[in-house]
CSV table of C-alpha atoms in Angstrom, one decimal:
chain,number,residue,atom,x,y,z
A,1,MET,CA,-94.1,60.8,-106.1
A,2,LYS,CA,-96.5,61.0,-109.1
A,3,GLU,CA,-94.2,63.6,-110.8
A,4,GLU,CA,-91.0,62.1,-109.6
A,5,ASN,CA,-90.5,58.4,-109.9
A,6,ASP,CA,-88.2,56.0,-111.5
A,7,GLY,CA,-90.9,53.8,-113.0
A,8,LYS,CA,-93.1,50.8,-112.0
A,9,ILE,CA,-91.7,48.5,-109.3
A,10,VAL,CA,-92.2,45.7,-111.8
A,11,ASP,CA,-89.2,47.1,-113.8
A,12,HIS,CA,-86.9,47.3,-110.9
A,13,GLN,CA,-83.8,45.2,-111.3
A,14,LYS,CA,-84.5,43.3,-108.0
A,15,THR,CA,-88.0,42.7,-108.8
A,16,ILE,CA,-89.4,39.1,-109.6
A,17,THR,CA,-92.8,39.0,-111.2
A,18,ASP,CA,-93.1,35.3,-112.1
A,19,GLU,CA,-96.0,34.1,-110.0
A,20,ASN,CA,-94.7,30.4,-110.3
A,21,THR,CA,-91.3,31.4,-108.8
A,22,GLN,CA,-90.7,29.8,-105.4
A,23,LEU,CA,-89.6,31.9,-102.6
A,24,PRO,CA,-86.2,30.5,-101.5
A,25,ASN,CA,-86.5,28.4,-98.3
A,26,ASP,CA,-83.8,30.6,-96.7
A,27,TYR,CA,-86.3,33.5,-96.6
A,28,ALA,CA,-89.4,31.5,-95.5
A,29,PHE,CA,-89.6,33.3,-92.2
A,30,MET,CA,-92.2,36.0,-91.6
A,31,PRO,CA,-93.5,37.1,-88.1
A,32,ASN,CA,-96.7,35.5,-87.3
A,33,PHE,CA,-98.8,37.9,-85.2
A,34,ALA,CA,-101.9,35.7,-84.9
A,35,ASN,CA,-100.7,33.3,-82.3
A,36,VAL,CA,-98.4,35.2,-80.0
A,37,GLN,CA,-98.0,34.3,-76.4
A,38,GLY,CA,-98.3,37.9,-75.2
A,39,ILE,CA,-97.8,41.6,-76.2
A,40,VAL,CA,-95.8,44.0,-74.0
A,41,ILE,CA,-96.2,47.7,-74.2
A,42,GLY,CA,-93.2,49.8,-73.2
A,43,GLY,CA,-92.2,53.4,-72.8
A,44,THR,CA,-95.7,54.8,-72.1
A,45,ASN,CA,-98.9,54.2,-70.3
A,46,ASN,CA,-100.8,56.7,-72.4
A,47,TYR,CA,-102.6,54.3,-74.8
A,48,VAL,CA,-106.1,52.8,-75.3
A,49,ASN,CA,-106.4,49.0,-75.7
A,50,ASP,CA,-109.8,48.1,-77.3
A,51,GLY,CA,-109.0,44.4,-77.5
A,52,TYR,CA,-107.9,44.6,-81.2
A,53,THR,CA,-105.7,47.7,-81.4
A,54,PHE,CA,-103.4,49.7,-79.3
A,55,THR,CA,-104.1,53.4,-79.9
A,56,PHE,CA,-101.3,55.9,-79.1
A,57,ASP,CA,-101.7,59.7,-78.8
A,58,LEU,CA,-98.4,60.9,-80.4
A,59,ASP,CA,-99.1,64.5,-79.3
A,60,THR,CA,-97.9,63.5,-75.9
A,61,GLU,CA,-95.1,61.1,-76.9
A,62,LYS,CA,-91.5,61.4,-77.8
A,63,PRO,CA,-89.6,59.6,-80.5
A,64,ASN,CA,-87.9,56.2,-79.7
A,65,THR,CA,-90.1,55.8,-76.6
A,66,ILE,CA,-93.0,53.6,-77.5
A,67,THR,CA,-92.4,49.9,-78.0
A,68,VAL,CA,-94.7,47.0,-78.7
A,69,THR,CA,-93.2,43.5,-78.2
A,70,TYR,CA,-94.8,40.5,-79.6
A,71,LYS,CA,-93.8,37.3,-77.7
A,72,ASN,CA,-93.2,34.3,-79.9
A,73,VAL,CA,-93.8,35.3,-83.5
A,74,GLY,CA,-92.3,32.0,-84.8
A,75,SER,CA,-89.0,30.2,-84.6
A,76,TYR,CA,-85.9,30.4,-86.5
A,77,GLN,CA,-83.0,27.8,-86.5
A,78,GLY,CA,-84.3,26.4,-83.3
A,79,LYS,CA,-84.7,29.8,-81.5
A,80,VAL,CA,-88.1,31.1,-80.4
A,81,ILE,CA,-88.3,34.7,-81.8
A,82,ASP,CA,-89.9,37.8,-80.3
A,83,MET,CA,-90.5,40.9,-82.4
A,84,ARG,CA,-90.3,44.4,-81.0
A,85,ILE,CA,-91.8,47.5,-82.8
A,86,THR,CA,-90.2,50.8,-81.8
A,87,VAL,CA,-91.8,54.1,-82.9
A,88,LYS,CA,-88.7,55.9,-83.9
A,89,GLY,CA,-90.3,59.1,-85.2
A,90,TRP,CA,-93.0,60.8,-87.2
A,91,THR,CA,-94.0,64.0,-89.0
A,92,ALA,CA,-97.2,65.9,-88.1
A,93,LEU,CA,-99.8,66.5,-90.8
A,94,ALA,CA,-102.9,68.1,-89.2
A,95,GLY,CA,-105.2,67.6,-86.2
A,96,LYS,CA,-104.7,64.9,-83.6
A,97,GLN,CA,-101.7,62.7,-84.2
A,98,ILE,CA,-102.9,59.2,-83.7
A,99,LEU,CA,-101.0,55.8,-84.4
A,100,GLN,CA,-102.7,52.5,-84.0
A,101,ILE,CA,-100.8,49.3,-83.9
A,102,ASN,CA,-103.0,46.3,-84.4
A,103,LYS,CA,-102.5,43.2,-82.2
A,104,ASP,CA,-102.7,40.9,-85.2
A,105,ASN,CA,-101.9,42.8,-88.3
A,106,GLY,CA,-100.7,46.2,-89.5
A,107,ILE,CA,-101.0,49.8,-88.4
A,108,THR,CA,-103.4,52.8,-89.0
A,109,MET,CA,-102.3,56.4,-88.7
A,110,SER,CA,-104.0,59.7,-88.8
A,111,GLY,CA,-102.9,63.4,-88.3
A,112,ILE,CA,-99.4,62.4,-89.3
A,113,ARG,CA,-97.7,62.5,-92.7
A,114,ASP,CA,-95.3,59.6,-91.9
A,115,VAL,CA,-94.2,57.3,-89.2
A,116,LEU,CA,-90.8,55.5,-88.8
A,117,LEU,CA,-91.0,52.0,-87.2
A,118,ASN,CA,-88.2,49.7,-86.4
A,119,TYR,CA,-88.8,45.9,-86.4
A,120,SER,CA,-86.3,44.0,-84.3
A,121,PHE,CA,-85.9,40.3,-83.7
A,122,LEU,CA,-85.0,39.1,-80.2
A,123,ASP,CA,-84.3,35.7,-78.7
A,124,ASN,CA,-87.4,34.8,-76.5
A,125,LEU,CA,-85.2,33.5,-73.7
A,126,THR,CA,-82.4,36.1,-73.5
A,127,ALA,CA,-83.8,39.1,-75.3
A,128,ASN,CA,-80.6,39.3,-77.4
A,129,PRO,CA,-80.8,40.4,-80.9
A,130,VAL,CA,-81.1,37.6,-83.5
A,131,LYS,CA,-79.9,38.0,-87.1
A,132,LEU,CA,-82.2,36.1,-89.5
A,133,SER,CA,-83.4,36.1,-93.1
A,134,GLY,CA,-87.0,36.3,-94.2
A,135,PHE,CA,-89.7,38.2,-96.0
A,136,PHE,CA,-92.3,40.8,-95.3
A,137,ASN,CA,-95.4,41.3,-97.3
A,138,PHE,CA,-97.3,44.6,-97.4
A,139,THR,CA,-100.9,44.9,-98.7
A,140,ASP,CA,-103.3,47.6,-99.6
A,141,ILE,CA,-100.9,50.4,-100.7
A,142,ASP,CA,-103.3,52.9,-102.3
A,143,LEU,CA,-104.6,56.5,-102.1
A,144,GLU,CA,-101.1,57.9,-102.9
A,145,GLN,CA,-99.6,56.1,-99.8
A,146,SER,CA,-96.1,54.7,-99.9
A,147,ILE,CA,-93.5,52.9,-97.9
A,148,ASP,CA,-89.8,53.6,-97.5
A,149,LEU,CA,-87.4,50.6,-97.3
A,150,PHE,CA,-83.9,51.3,-96.3
A,151,ASP,CA,-80.6,50.0,-97.7
A,152,ALA,CA,-79.7,48.8,-94.2
A,153,ASN,CA,-82.5,46.3,-94.5
A,154,ASN,CA,-80.2,44.3,-96.8
A,155,ILE,CA,-83.0,44.0,-99.4
A,156,GLN,CA,-82.5,40.9,-101.6
A,157,ASN,CA,-85.5,41.0,-104.0
A,158,PHE,CA,-89.0,42.4,-104.5
A,159,TYR,CA,-91.9,40.0,-105.4
A,160,VAL,CA,-94.9,41.4,-107.1
A,161,THR,CA,-97.6,40.4,-109.8
A,162,LYS,CA,-96.9,41.2,-113.3
A,163,SER,CA,-99.7,43.7,-113.3
A,164,ASN,CA,-98.6,45.4,-110.1
A,165,GLN,CA,-99.5,49.1,-110.2
A,166,LEU,CA,-96.9,50.4,-107.7
A,167,TYR,CA,-94.1,52.8,-108.6
A,168,TYR,CA,-90.7,53.5,-107.0
A,169,LYS,CA,-88.3,56.2,-106.5
A,170,LYS,CA,-84.7,55.6,-105.4
A,171,HIS,CA,-83.3,58.0,-102.8
A,172,ASP,CA,-80.0,58.2,-100.9
A,173,GLY,CA,-80.2,55.4,-98.4
A,174,TYR,CA,-83.7,54.2,-99.2
A,175,ILE,CA,-86.3,53.3,-101.8
A,176,LYS,CA,-89.8,54.7,-101.7
A,177,ILE,CA,-92.6,52.5,-103.2
A,178,GLY,CA,-96.2,53.6,-103.5
A,179,GLU,CA,-99.4,54.3,-105.4
A,180,ILE,CA,-99.5,57.5,-107.5
A,181,ASN,CA,-103.0,57.7,-109.1
A,182,ASN,CA,-105.0,58.2,-105.8
A,183,ASN,CA,-107.0,54.9,-106.4
A,184,LYS,CA,-108.8,53.4,-103.5
A,185,ILE,CA,-108.3,49.6,-103.7
A,186,ASN,CA,-109.7,46.6,-101.9
A,187,ASN,CA,-107.0,45.2,-99.6
A,188,LEU,CA,-107.3,41.8,-101.3
A,189,ASN,CA,-106.1,43.2,-104.7
A,190,MET,CA,-102.6,41.8,-105.0
A,191,HIS,CA,-101.6,44.3,-107.7
A,192,TYR,CA,-101.2,46.8,-104.9
A,193,TRP,CA,-99.2,44.5,-102.7
A,194,LEU,CA,-95.4,44.3,-102.2
A,195,THR,CA,-93.3,41.5,-100.9
A,196,TYR,CA,-89.5,41.9,-100.1
A,197,THR,CA,-86.9,39.6,-98.8
A,198,TYR,CA,-84.1,40.6,-96.4
A,199,LYS,CA,-80.9,38.7,-95.4
A,200,ASN,CA,-79.0,38.3,-92.1
A,201,VAL,CA,-80.3,41.3,-90.2
A,202,SER,CA,-81.5,41.6,-86.6
A,203,GLY,CA,-84.1,44.2,-87.6
A,204,PHE,CA,-85.1,46.7,-90.2
A,205,ASP,CA,-86.8,50.1,-90.5
A,206,VAL,CA,-90.0,50.9,-92.4
A,207,ARG,CA,-91.4,54.4,-92.9
A,208,TYR,CA,-95.1,54.6,-93.8
A,209,ASN,CA,-96.3,57.7,-95.7
A,210,GLN,CA,-99.6,59.4,-96.7
A,211,GLU,CA,-99.6,62.5,-98.9
A,212,TYR,CA,-102.8,63.8,-97.3
A,213,GLU,CA,-105.2,62.6,-94.6
A,214,THR,CA,-106.5,59.3,-95.6
A,215,ASN,CA,-106.5,57.6,-92.2
A,216,ALA,CA,-103.8,55.4,-93.8
A,217,VAL,CA,-104.0,51.6,-93.2
A,218,PHE,CA,-100.9,49.5,-93.8
A,219,ASN,CA,-101.3,45.8,-93.4
A,220,TYR,CA,-99.2,42.6,-93.6
A,221,SER,CA,-100.2,39.2,-94.9
A,222,PHE,CA,-99.0,35.7,-95.3
A,223,LYS,CA,-100.7,35.3,-98.6
A,224,LEU,CA,-98.1,35.9,-101.3
A,225,PRO,CA,-98.1,36.9,-105.0
A,226,MET,CA,-95.8,33.7,-105.6
A,227,THR,CA,-95.4,30.3,-104.3
A,228,ILE,CA,-93.0,29.1,-101.7
A,229,GLY,CA,-90.8,25.9,-101.5
A,230,GLU,CA,-90.7,23.3,-98.8
A,231,ILE,CA,-91.0,24.9,-95.4
A,232,PRO,CA,-87.9,24.1,-93.2
A,233,PRO,CA,-88.6,22.8,-89.7
A,234,GLY,CA,-89.3,25.4,-87.1
A,235,ILE,CA,-90.5,28.1,-89.6
A,236,VAL,CA,-94.1,29.1,-89.8
A,237,ASP,CA,-95.9,28.4,-93.0
A,238,PRO,CA,-96.5,31.7,-94.8
A,239,THR,CA,-99.1,30.2,-97.2
A,240,ILE,CA,-101.5,30.0,-94.3
A,241,PRO,CA,-103.5,33.3,-94.1
A,242,ILE,CA,-103.8,35.0,-90.8
A,243,ASP,CA,-107.4,35.1,-89.9
A,244,VAL,CA,-107.8,38.8,-89.1
A,245,GLU,CA,-109.9,41.6,-90.6
A,246,VAL,CA,-108.4,44.9,-91.5
A,247,PRO,CA,-109.8,48.4,-91.0
A,248,GLU,CA,-110.5,50.5,-94.1
A,249,GLU,CA,-109.3,54.0,-94.8
A,250,SER,CA,-111.2,57.2,-95.3
A,251,VAL,CA,-113.1,57.2,-92.0
A,252,VAL,CA,-112.6,61.0,-91.4
A,253,ASN,CA,-116.3,61.8,-91.4
A,254,GLU,CA,-117.1,59.1,-88.9
A,255,ARG,CA,-114.3,60.4,-86.7
A,256,SER,CA,-115.7,63.9,-86.8
A,257,GLN,CA,-119.2,62.7,-86.0
A,258,ASP,CA,-118.0,60.7,-83.0
A,259,GLN,CA,-116.0,63.5,-81.6
A,260,SER,CA,-118.8,66.1,-82.0
A,261,ALA,CA,-121.3,63.7,-80.4
A,262,ASN,CA,-119.0,63.1,-77.4
A,263,PRO,CA,-116.4,65.9,-77.1
A,264,THR,CA,-115.3,64.6,-73.7
A,265,ALA,CA,-114.4,61.1,-74.9
A,266,LYS,CA,-111.0,59.8,-74.2
A,267,THR,CA,-108.4,60.1,-76.9
A,268,GLY,CA,-108.6,57.2,-79.2
A,269,SER,CA,-112.2,56.2,-78.4
A,270,TRP,CA,-113.4,57.2,-81.8
A,271,VAL,CA,-110.8,54.9,-83.2
A,272,ALA,CA,-112.1,51.9,-81.4
A,273,THR,CA,-115.7,52.7,-82.6
A,274,VAL,CA,-114.6,52.9,-86.2
A,275,LEU,CA,-112.6,49.7,-86.1
A,276,ALA,CA,-115.4,47.8,-84.4
A,277,LYS,CA,-117.8,49.0,-87.2
A,278,THR,CA,-115.4,48.2,-89.9
A,279,GLU,CA,-114.5,44.7,-88.6
A,280,VAL,CA,-118.2,43.7,-88.5
A,281,ASN,CA,-118.7,45.1,-92.1
A,282,GLN,CA,-115.8,43.2,-93.5
A,283,LEU,CA,-116.7,40.0,-91.7
A,284,SER,CA,-120.1,40.2,-93.6
A,285,GLU,CA,-118.4,41.2,-96.8
A,286,LYS,CA,-115.9,38.3,-96.7
A,287,ALA,CA,-118.5,35.8,-95.8
A,288,THR,CA,-120.6,36.9,-98.8
A,289,GLN,CA,-117.6,36.7,-101.1
A,290,SER,CA,-116.8,33.2,-100.1
A,291,VAL,CA,-120.3,31.9,-101.2
A,292,GLY,CA,-119.9,30.0,-104.5
A,293,SER,CA,-116.2,30.4,-104.6
A,294,THR,CA,-114.0,27.4,-105.3
A,295,LYS,CA,-111.6,28.6,-102.7
A,296,SER,CA,-112.5,28.7,-99.1
A,297,THR,CA,-111.5,31.8,-97.0
A,298,ALA,CA,-111.2,31.4,-93.2
A,299,VAL,CA,-113.4,33.8,-91.4
A,300,PRO,CA,-113.2,34.4,-87.7
A,301,GLN,CA,-116.0,32.9,-85.9
A,302,ILE,CA,-117.7,35.0,-83.2
A,303,ALA,CA,-118.9,32.8,-80.4
A,304,GLN,CA,-122.4,33.5,-79.2
A,305,ALA,CA,-122.3,33.9,-75.4
A,306,GLU,CA,-124.4,31.6,-73.5
A,307,LEU,CA,-127.0,33.1,-71.3
A,308,PRO,CA,-126.8,32.1,-67.6
A,309,LYS,CA,-129.6,29.8,-66.4
A,310,THR,CA,-131.9,31.7,-64.1
A,311,ASN,CA,-134.4,30.7,-61.3
A,312,GLU,CA,-137.1,32.2,-63.5
A,313,GLN,CA,-136.5,29.7,-66.1
A,314,SER,CA,-136.5,26.8,-63.6
A,315,SER,CA,-139.6,28.2,-61.9
A,316,SER,CA,-141.4,28.0,-65.2
A,317,TYR,CA,-140.8,24.2,-65.4
A,318,LEU,CA,-142.1,23.8,-61.9
A,319,ALA,CA,-145.2,25.8,-62.7
A,320,ILE,CA,-146.1,23.6,-65.6
A,321,LEU,CA,-145.5,20.4,-63.6
A,322,GLY,CA,-147.6,21.8,-60.8
A,323,GLY,CA,-150.4,22.7,-63.1
A,324,ALA,CA,-150.5,19.2,-64.6
A,325,CYS,CA,-150.7,17.7,-61.2
A,326,ILE,CA,-153.6,19.8,-60.2
A,327,SER,CA,-155.5,19.0,-63.3
A,328,LEU,CA,-154.9,15.3,-62.7
A,329,PHE,CA,-156.1,15.4,-59.0
A,330,THR,CA,-159.2,17.4,-60.1
A,331,ALA,CA,-160.1,14.8,-62.8
A,332,ILE,CA,-159.7,12.0,-60.2
A,333,PHE,CA,-161.9,13.9,-57.7
A,334,LEU,CA,-164.7,14.5,-60.3
A,335,ASN,CA,-164.7,10.8,-61.3
A,336,LYS,CA,-165.1,9.7,-57.7
A,337,LYS,CA,-167.9,12.2,-57.1
A,338,LYS,CA,-169.8,10.9,-60.1
A,339,GLY,CA,-169.3,7.3,-58.9
């Protein structure tokens, strides 16, 4: 894409860069993955669930088989909406072909050059398709990664910052948007974000690409590079950030170490280890960044488990009480003896 592009996305005819522009109320819907009522996996039993991510071994799977359905991602015109992700296809790169779909936010892929996902909207009560309008906000597009958005998505506009660093290339039936200078960027850097609006569709396709192995991470966010107007009733507020942490890319070395240390580990176990390490690191980093800032950033609180009360602890109190009683009786006895 570095050698073949049509320019920066800021110069595309459908792009809006005014950060004071209000996103039209008609497009205020975006799936909220943080407060779903349940997640249903379909088409396979071959996956690892570490509590944060569903990890799929694509070496053993077929296209258009795996589905992940999020129950109640919001409401639209009085209907409760479910969202189903279908893994339509992928292209192998090298090594183990792994796809992670996070419970709250985004995907991670390794061993594959690209993966094509369909996002469909369903009525929570009937499971029938629901046509709606809304927006989707992608973050952390770096390391020569890109996304493909298709004409069938009925794209209305792109919203980016004036200093956005992403480029685009128009192809037959879709547009590719990505980073071309191999820069690794913090996921909070909005100059590498992309928001787009879609109109009156029951679903859309997104293809995620990496030019080489980066353990590519693609995330979504409710934080926007623009403002939004009054939120209509029944639509989630996209200005409220989702309190989730995102994994970082370039964890190939840790993956290799984990596999060599435990060659009999189940497929995907190294992924859970890396994610756990990254989540802890980013929680610490985010908390540090919030110190002294005029804006507060919500950080997930990890509740400290309460240790169960034991007989040992109760016995210690009885021992102290018993010792005090013995001392008292001894003092009384000695006083009487002196008298």
